[in-house]
Coordinates of C-alpha atoms (C1' of nucleotides) in Angstrom, one line a residue:
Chain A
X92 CA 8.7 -57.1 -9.4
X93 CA 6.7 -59.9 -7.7
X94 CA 5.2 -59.7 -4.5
X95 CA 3.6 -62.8 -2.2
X96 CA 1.3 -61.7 0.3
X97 CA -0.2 -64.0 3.1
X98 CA -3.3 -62.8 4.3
X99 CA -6.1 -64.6 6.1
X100 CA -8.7 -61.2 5.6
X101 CA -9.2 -61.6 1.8
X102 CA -10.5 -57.6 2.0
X103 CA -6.9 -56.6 3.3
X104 CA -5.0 -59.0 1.0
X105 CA -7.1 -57.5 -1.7
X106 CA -6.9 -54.1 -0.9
X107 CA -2.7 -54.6 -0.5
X108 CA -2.7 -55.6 -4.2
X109 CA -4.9 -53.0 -5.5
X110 CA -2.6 -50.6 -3.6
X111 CA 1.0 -51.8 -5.0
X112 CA 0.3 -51.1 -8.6
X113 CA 3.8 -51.2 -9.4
X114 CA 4.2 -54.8 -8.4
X115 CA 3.0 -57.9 -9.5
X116 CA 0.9 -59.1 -6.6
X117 CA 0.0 -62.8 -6.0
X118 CA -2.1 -63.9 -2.8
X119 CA -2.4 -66.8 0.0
X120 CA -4.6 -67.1 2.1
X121 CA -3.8 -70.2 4.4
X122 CA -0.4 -72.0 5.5
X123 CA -0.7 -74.7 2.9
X124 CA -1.6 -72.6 0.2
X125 CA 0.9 -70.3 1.3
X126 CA 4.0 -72.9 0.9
X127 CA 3.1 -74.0 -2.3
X128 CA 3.4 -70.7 -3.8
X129 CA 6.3 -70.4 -2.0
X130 CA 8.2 -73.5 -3.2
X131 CA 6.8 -73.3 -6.8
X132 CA 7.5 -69.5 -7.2
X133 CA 10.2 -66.7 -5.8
X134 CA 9.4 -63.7 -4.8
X135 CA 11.0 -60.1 -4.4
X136 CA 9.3 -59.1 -1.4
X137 CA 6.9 -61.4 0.7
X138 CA 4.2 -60.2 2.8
X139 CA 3.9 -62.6 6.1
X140 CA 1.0 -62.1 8.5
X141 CA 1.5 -63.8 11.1
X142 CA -1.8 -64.9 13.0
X143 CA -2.5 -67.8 9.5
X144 CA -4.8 -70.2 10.0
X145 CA -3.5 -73.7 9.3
X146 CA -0.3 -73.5 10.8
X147 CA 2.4 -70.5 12.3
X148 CA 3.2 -68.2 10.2
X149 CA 7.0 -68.0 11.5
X150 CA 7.6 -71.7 10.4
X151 CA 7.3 -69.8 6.7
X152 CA 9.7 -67.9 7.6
X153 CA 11.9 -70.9 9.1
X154 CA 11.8 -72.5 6.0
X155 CA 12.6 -69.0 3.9
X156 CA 15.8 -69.4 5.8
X157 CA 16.6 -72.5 5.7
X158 CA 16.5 -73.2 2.1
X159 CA 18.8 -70.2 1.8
X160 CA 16.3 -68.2 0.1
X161 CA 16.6 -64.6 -0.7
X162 CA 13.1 -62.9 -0.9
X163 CA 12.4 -60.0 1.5
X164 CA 10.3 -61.0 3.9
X165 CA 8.1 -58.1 6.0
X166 CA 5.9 -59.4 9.0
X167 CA 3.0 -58.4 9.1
X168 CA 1.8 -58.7 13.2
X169 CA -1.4 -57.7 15.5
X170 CA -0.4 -54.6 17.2
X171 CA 1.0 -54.9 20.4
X172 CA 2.7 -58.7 19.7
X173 CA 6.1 -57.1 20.2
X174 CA 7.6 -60.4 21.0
X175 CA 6.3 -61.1 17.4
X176 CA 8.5 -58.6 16.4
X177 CA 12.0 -59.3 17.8
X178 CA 11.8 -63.4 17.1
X179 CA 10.6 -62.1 13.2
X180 CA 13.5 -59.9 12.9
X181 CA 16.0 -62.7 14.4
X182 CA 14.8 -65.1 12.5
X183 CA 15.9 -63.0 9.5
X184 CA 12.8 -60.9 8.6
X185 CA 13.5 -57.7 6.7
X186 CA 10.8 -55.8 8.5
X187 CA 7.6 -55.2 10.5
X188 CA 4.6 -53.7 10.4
X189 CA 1.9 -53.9 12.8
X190 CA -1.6 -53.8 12.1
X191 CA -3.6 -52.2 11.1
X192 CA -1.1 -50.1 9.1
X193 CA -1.9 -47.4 6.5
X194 CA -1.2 -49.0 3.1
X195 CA 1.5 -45.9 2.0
X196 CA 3.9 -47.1 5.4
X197 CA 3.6 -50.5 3.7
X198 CA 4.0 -49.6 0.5
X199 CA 7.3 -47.5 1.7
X200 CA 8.6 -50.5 3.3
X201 CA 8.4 -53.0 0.8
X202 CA 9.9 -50.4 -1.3
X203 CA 12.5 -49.8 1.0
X204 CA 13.3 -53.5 1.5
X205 CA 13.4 -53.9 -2.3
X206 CA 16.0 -51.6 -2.7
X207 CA 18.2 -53.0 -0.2
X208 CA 18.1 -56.0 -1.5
X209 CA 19.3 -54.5 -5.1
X210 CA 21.9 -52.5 -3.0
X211 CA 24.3 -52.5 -5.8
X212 CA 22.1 -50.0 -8.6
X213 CA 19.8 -48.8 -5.6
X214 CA 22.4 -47.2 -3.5
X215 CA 21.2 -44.3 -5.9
X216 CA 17.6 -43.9 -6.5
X217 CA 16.9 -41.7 -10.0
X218 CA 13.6 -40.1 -10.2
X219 CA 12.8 -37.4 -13.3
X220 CA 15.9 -34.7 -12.6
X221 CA 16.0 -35.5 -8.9
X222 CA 19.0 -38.1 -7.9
X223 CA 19.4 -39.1 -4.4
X224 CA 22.7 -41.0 -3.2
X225 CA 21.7 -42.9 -0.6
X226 CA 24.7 -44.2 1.2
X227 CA 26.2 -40.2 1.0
X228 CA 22.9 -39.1 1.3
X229 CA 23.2 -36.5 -0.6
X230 CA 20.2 -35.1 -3.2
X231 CA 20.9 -33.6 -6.4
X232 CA 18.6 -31.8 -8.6
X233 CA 19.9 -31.5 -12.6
X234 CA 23.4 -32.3 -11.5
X235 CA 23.4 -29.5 -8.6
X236 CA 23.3 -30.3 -4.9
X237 CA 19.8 -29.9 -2.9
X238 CA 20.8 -30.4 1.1
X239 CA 18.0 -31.5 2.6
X240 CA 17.3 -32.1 6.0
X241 CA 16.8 -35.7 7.6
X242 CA 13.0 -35.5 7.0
X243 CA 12.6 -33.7 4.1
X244 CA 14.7 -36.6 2.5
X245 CA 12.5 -39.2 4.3
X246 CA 9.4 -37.3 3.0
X247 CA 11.1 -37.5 -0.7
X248 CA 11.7 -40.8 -0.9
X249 CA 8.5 -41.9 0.9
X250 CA 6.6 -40.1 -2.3
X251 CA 8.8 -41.3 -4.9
X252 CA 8.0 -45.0 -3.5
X253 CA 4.1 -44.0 -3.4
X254 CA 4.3 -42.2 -6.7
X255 CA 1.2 -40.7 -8.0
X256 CA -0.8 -41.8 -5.4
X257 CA -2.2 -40.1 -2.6
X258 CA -1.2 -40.1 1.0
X259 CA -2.8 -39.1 3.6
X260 CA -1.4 -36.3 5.7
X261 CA -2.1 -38.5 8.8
X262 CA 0.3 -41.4 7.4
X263 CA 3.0 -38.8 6.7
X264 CA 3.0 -37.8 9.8
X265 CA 3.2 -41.0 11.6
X266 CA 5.8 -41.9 8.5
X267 CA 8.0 -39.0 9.9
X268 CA 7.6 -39.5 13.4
X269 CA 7.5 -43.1 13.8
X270 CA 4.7 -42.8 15.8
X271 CA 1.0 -44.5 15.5
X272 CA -0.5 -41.9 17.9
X273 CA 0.2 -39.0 15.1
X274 CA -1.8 -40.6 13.3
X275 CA -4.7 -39.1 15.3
X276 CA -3.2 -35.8 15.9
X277 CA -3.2 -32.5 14.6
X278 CA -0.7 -33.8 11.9
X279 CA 0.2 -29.5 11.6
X280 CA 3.9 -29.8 11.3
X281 CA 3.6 -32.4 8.3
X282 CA 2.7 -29.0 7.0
X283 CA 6.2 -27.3 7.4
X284 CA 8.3 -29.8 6.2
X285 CA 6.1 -30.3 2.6
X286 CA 6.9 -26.4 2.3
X287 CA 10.3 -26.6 2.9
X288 CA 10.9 -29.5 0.7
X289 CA 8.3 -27.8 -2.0
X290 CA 10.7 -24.6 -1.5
X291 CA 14.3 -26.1 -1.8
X292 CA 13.1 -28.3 -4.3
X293 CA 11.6 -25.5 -6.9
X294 CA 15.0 -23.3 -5.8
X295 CA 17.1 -26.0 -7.5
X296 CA 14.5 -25.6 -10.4
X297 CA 12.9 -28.5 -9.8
X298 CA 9.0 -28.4 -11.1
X299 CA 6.6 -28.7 -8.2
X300 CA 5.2 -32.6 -8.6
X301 CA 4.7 -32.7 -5.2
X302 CA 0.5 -31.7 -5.2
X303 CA -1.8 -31.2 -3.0
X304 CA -5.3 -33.4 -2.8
X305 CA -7.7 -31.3 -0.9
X306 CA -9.2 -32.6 2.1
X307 CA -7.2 -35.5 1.4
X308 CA -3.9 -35.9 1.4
X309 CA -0.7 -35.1 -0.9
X310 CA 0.8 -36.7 -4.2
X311 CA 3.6 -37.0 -6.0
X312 CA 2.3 -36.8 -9.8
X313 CA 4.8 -37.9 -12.2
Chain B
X1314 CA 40.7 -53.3 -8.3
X1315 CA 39.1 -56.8 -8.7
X1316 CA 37.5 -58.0 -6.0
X1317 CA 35.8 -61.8 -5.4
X1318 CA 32.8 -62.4 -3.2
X1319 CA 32.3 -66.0 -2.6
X1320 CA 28.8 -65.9 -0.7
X1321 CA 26.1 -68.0 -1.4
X1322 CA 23.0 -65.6 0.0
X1323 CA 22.8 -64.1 -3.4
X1324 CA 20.9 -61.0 -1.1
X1325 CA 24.3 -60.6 0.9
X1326 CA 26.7 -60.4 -2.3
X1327 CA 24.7 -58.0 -3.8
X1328 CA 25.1 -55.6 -0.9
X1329 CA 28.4 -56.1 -0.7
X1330 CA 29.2 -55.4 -4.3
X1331 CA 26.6 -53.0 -4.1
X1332 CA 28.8 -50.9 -1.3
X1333 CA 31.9 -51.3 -2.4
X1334 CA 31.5 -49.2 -5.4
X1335 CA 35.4 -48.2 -5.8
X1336 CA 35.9 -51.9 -6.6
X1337 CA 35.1 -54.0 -9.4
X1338 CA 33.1 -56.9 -7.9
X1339 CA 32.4 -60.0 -9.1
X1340 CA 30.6 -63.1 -7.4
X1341 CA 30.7 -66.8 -7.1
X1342 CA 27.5 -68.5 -4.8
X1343 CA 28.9 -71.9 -4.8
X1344 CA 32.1 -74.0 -4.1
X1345 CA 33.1 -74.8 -7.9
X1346 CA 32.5 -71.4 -9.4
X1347 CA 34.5 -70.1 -6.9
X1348 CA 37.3 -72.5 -8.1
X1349 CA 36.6 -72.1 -11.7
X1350 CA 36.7 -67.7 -11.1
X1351 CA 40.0 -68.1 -8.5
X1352 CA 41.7 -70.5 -11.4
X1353 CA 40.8 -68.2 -14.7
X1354 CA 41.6 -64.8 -12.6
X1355 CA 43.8 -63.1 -9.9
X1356 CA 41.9 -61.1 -7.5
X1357 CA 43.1 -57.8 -5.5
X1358 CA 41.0 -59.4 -2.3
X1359 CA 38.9 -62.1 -2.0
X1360 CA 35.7 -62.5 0.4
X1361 CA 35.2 -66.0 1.8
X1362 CA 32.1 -67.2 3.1
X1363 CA 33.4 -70.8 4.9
X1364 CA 29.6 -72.2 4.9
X1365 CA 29.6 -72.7 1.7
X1366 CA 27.3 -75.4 -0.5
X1367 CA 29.1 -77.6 -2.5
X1368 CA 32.7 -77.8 -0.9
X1369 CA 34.5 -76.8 2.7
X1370 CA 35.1 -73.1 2.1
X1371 CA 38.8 -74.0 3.8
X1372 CA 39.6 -76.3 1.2
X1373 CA 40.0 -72.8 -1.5
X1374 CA 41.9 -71.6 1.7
X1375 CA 44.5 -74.2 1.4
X1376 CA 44.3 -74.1 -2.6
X1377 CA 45.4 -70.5 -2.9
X1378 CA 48.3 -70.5 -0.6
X1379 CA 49.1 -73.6 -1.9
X1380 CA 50.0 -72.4 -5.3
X1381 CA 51.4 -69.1 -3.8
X1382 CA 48.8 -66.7 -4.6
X1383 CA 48.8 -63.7 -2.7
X1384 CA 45.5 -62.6 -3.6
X1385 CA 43.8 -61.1 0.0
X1386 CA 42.0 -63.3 1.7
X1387 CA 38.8 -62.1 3.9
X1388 CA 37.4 -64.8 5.6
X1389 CA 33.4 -64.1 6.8
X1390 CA 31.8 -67.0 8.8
X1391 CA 29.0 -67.3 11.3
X1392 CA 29.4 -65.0 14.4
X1393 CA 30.6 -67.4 17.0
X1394 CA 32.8 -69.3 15.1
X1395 CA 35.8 -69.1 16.7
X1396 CA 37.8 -72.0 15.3
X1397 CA 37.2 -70.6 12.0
X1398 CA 38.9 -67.6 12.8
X1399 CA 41.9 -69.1 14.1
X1400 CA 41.6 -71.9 11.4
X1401 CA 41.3 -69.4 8.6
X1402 CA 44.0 -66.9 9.9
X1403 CA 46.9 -69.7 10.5
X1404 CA 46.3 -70.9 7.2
X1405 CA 46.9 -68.0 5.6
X1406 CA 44.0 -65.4 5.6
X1407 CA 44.3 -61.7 5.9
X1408 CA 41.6 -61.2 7.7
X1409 CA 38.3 -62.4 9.3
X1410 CA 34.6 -60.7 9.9
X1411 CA 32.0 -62.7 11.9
X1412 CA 28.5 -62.5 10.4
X1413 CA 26.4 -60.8 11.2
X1414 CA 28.4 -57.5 10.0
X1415 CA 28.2 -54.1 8.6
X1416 CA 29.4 -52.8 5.4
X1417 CA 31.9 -49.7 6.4
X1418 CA 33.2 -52.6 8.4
X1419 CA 33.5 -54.8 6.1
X1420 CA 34.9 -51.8 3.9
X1421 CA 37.5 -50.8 6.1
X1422 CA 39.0 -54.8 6.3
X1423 CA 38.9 -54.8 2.5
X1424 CA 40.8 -51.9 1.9
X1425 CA 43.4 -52.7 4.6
X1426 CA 43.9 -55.8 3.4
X1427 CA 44.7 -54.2 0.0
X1428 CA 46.4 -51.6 0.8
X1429 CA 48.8 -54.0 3.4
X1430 CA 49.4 -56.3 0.2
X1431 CA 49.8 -53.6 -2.6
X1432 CA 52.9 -51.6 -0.3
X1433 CA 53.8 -54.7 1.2
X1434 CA 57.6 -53.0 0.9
X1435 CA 56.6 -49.6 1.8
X1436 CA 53.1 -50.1 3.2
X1437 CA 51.9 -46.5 2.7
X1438 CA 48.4 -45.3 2.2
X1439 CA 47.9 -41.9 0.6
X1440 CA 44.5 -39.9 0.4
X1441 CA 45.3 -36.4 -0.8
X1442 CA 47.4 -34.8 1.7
X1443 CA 47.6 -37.6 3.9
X1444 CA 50.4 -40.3 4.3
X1445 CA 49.9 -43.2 6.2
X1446 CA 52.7 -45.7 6.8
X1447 CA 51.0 -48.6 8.3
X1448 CA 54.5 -50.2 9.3
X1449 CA 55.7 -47.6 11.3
X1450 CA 52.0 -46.5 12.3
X1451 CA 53.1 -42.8 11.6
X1452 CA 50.7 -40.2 10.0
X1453 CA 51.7 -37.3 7.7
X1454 CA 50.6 -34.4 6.7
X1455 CA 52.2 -32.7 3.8
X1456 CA 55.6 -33.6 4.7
X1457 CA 54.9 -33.1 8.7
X1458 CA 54.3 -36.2 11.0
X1459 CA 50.8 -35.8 13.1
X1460 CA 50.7 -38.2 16.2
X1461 CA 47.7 -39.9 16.3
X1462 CA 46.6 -42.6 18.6
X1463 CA 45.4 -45.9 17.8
X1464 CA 41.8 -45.4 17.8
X1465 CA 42.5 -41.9 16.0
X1466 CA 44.3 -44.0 13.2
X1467 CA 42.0 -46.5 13.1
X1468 CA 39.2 -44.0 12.9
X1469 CA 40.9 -42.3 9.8
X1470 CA 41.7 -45.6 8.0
X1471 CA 38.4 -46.6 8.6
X1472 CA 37.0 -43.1 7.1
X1473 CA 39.2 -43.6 4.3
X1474 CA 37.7 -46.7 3.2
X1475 CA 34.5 -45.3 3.3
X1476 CA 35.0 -42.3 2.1
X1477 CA 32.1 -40.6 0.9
X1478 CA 29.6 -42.6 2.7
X1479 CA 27.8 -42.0 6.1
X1480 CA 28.6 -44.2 8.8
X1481 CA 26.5 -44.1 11.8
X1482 CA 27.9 -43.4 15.4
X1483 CA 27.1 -47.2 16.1
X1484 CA 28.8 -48.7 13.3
X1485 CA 32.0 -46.3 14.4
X1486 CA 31.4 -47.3 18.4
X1487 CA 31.3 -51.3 17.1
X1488 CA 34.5 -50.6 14.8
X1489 CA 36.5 -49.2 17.9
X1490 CA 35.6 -51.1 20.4
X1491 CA 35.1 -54.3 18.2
X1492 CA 32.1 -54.7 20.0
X1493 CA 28.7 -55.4 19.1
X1494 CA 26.9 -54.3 21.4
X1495 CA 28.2 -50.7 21.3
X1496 CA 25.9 -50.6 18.4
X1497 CA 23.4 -49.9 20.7
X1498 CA 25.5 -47.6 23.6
X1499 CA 25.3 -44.0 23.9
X1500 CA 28.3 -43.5 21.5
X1501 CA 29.8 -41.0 23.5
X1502 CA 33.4 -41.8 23.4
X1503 CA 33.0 -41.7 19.4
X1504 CA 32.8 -37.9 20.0
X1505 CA 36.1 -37.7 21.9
X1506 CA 38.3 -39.5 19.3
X1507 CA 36.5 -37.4 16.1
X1508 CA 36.9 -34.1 18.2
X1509 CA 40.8 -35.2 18.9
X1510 CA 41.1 -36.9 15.1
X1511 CA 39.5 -33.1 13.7
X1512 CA 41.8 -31.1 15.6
X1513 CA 45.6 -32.9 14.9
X1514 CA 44.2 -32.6 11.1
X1515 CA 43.5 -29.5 11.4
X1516 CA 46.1 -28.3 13.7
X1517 CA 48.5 -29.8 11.1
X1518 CA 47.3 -27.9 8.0
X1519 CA 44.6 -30.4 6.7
X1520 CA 41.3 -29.4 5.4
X1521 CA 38.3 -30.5 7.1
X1522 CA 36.8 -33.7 5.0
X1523 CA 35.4 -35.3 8.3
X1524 CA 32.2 -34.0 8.0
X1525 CA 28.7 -34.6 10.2
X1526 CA 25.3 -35.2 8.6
X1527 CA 22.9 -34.5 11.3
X1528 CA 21.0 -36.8 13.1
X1529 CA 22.4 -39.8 10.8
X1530 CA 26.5 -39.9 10.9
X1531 CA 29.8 -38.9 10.1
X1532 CA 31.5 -38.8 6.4
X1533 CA 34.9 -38.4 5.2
X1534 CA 34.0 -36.0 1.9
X1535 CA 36.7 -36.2 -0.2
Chain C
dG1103 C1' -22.5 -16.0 -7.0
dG1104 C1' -21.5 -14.1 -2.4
dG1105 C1' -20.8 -16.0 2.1
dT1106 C1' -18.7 -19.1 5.1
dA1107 C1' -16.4 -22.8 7.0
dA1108 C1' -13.0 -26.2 6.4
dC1109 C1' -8.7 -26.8 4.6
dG1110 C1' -4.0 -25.5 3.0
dT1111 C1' 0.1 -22.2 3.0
dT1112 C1' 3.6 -19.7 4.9
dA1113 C1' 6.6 -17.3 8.3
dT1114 C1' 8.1 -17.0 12.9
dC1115 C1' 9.9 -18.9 17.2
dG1116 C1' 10.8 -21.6 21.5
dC1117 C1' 12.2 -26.2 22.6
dT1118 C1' 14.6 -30.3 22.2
dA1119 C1' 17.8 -33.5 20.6
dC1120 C1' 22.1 -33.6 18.7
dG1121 C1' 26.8 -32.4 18.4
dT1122 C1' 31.0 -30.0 20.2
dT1123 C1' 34.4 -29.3 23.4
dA1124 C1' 37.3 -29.5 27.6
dA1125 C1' 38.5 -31.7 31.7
dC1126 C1' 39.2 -35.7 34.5
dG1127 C1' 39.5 -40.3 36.4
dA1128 C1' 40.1 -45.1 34.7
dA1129 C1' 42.5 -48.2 32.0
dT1130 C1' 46.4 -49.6 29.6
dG1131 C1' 51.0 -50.6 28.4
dT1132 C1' 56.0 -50.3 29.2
Chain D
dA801 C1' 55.4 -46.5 38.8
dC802 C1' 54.9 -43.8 35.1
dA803 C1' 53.1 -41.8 31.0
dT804 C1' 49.9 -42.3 27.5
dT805 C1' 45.5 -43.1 25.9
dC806 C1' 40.8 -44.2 26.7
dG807 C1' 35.9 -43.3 27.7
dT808 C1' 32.9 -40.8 30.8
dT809 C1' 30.8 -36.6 32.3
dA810 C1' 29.1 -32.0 32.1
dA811 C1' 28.6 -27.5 30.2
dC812 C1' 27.8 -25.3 26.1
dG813 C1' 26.4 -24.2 21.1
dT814 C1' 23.4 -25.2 17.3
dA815 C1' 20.3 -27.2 13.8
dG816 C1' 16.2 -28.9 13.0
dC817 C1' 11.7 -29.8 14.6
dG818 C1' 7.0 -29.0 15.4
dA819 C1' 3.6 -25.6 17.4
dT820 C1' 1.3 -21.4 16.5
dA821 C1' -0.9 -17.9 14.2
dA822 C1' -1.9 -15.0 10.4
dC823 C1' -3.1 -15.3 5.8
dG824 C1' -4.9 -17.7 1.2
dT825 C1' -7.8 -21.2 -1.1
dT826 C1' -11.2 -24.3 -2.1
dA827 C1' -15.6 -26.3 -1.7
dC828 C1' -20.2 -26.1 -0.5
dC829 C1' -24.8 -24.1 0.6
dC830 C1' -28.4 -21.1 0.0

DNA sequence: GGGTAACGTTATCGCTACGTTAACGAATGT
DNA sequence: ACATTCGTTAACGTAGCGATAACGTTACCC
């Protein structure tokens, strides 16, 4: 898996790659530099922040489009540049995040943009005993069925993409809530829906992977 | 089931194959590998993207009806391309789904399509207990004949083709109301014809397969 | 190594968003 | 004009959510 990301900030761009371990990471840091590596190279996933010196970052994306090209594309946009955010996603971005975002949201979303563009084996996503259909959305654990609720699934798959590293309870709660200001906030009900996911999950017999990081956050150790 | 998906955003086919997993898929990106696949084999359906590189997309229209075939025809073409429709359904297509679209959509189309040319005689769709006759638009269950309205049938078909898969409220509002901005409505109405569709089923002996997964959709759990 | 303070776990519970259902006026077709 | 079907509305039931509090743990400091 190879991923493009166009940064300016050289720190954020650096601390993106060191974050998605599980990709092949390649960085640009202007417009020009930025369209080389895009003509010479494809990628599975493209990071695009916007505000790029040299030249506007959507005209990458123009030119994604127009040569028919099939890498996911996720904007990456100041915060409150909403109109940013439609004319991306019209223009056929696969997603947005605003800045600054916590690097497990991103890594969720490029995940999650991967695997819909491989629709056709990731429809069911195999971790260890755990299988989860995701067009029935149903979770099975050794063969038997595991209903989970809405979040408890979200919370699942949001650890399987961030395996065995460790998120912090502030971006699961904004994860689950879609929210930036529970990011800030007491974060408390993050609590109940790790135990209920913990619980149904050891019911089915599943081993507990999902750990705790004291005074930091919570892992999925594989 | 074969089915042929002549699309050239390699992203886009692979979703599509990807969904329609009770088919055997197979894809051709550009004009002449979509003649050389439609020459060596006989498809059950066949998806046809008309902006296609390499060759008029109509032209394989006029090919396959010319030498009789009666391989299904699904043409899919930029949203407001209304001659296209026309175009493509004169000369001989099935059916017709503007891009942008959504899978069950799609789904449902395919499987009409099939089903239309496979009891082009007797025209009758069967899912356990059910028996559809889609000439006479008469539903039956075990023997007995449940009235069901259009939208009730058209709900049912549509369920049938994606059975086993959640469809959103909006993706059932925009199927019903064949429009897109329903995506977006409240949805309320959807409630009316499930409650009504639920009941006759039930009413006439049928076990409850139309099931809701909270906060996400409907599926028909066969 | 006890004490303590911060953090994590768990169970309970009211609230809210979602879903169900019935009734009714609007729209549609014949 | 009539009957049928559609989609809105409102009242009701319910599941899941997140807050709270009581209880366990861990780390740190002397």
């Amino acid at each position: 898996m190879k991923l493009l990301v166009i940064e300016d900030e050289a720190e954020l761009a650096a601390s993106i790659a060191g974050y998605l371990t599980d990709y092949t990471c390649e960085t640009a840091a202007t417009f020009t530099q930025a369209l080389e590596k895009i003509e010479m190279f494809t990628y599975d996933c493209i990071l695009l922040d916007l505000t790029l010196p040299g030249g506007d970052g959507l005209r990458l994306l123009d030119l994604l489009k127009k040569e028919k090209r099939n890498d996911g594309i996720i904007i990456i946009s100041a915060r409150n540049a909403m109109e940013d955010k439609i004319t991306g996603l019209t223009n056929g971005a696969d997603d947005y995040i605003a800045k600054p975002f916590h690097l497990p949201e991103l890594a969720a979303r490029v995940y999650s943009v991967i695997r819909r563009k491989q629709f056709s084996s990731a429809n069911v996503v195999e971790q260890h005993e755990v299988k989860i259909d995701l067009l029935s959305k149903k979770v099975f654990v050794e063969g038997t069925e595991v209903p989970l609720t809405k979040k408890e699934l979200d919370l699942l798959l949001y650890f399987i993409g961030n395996k065995n590293k460790v998120i912090s309870k502030g971006a699961l709660a904004e994860h689950l809530s879609g929210d930036m200001a529970d990011m800030l906030d007491s974060h408390a009900f993050v609590y109940a829906h790790i135990k209920n996911l913990k619980r149904k999950l050891t019911e089915a017999g599943y081993g507990n992977y999902l750990k705790n990081v004291y005074g930091t956050g919570y892992k999925w150790e594989i």
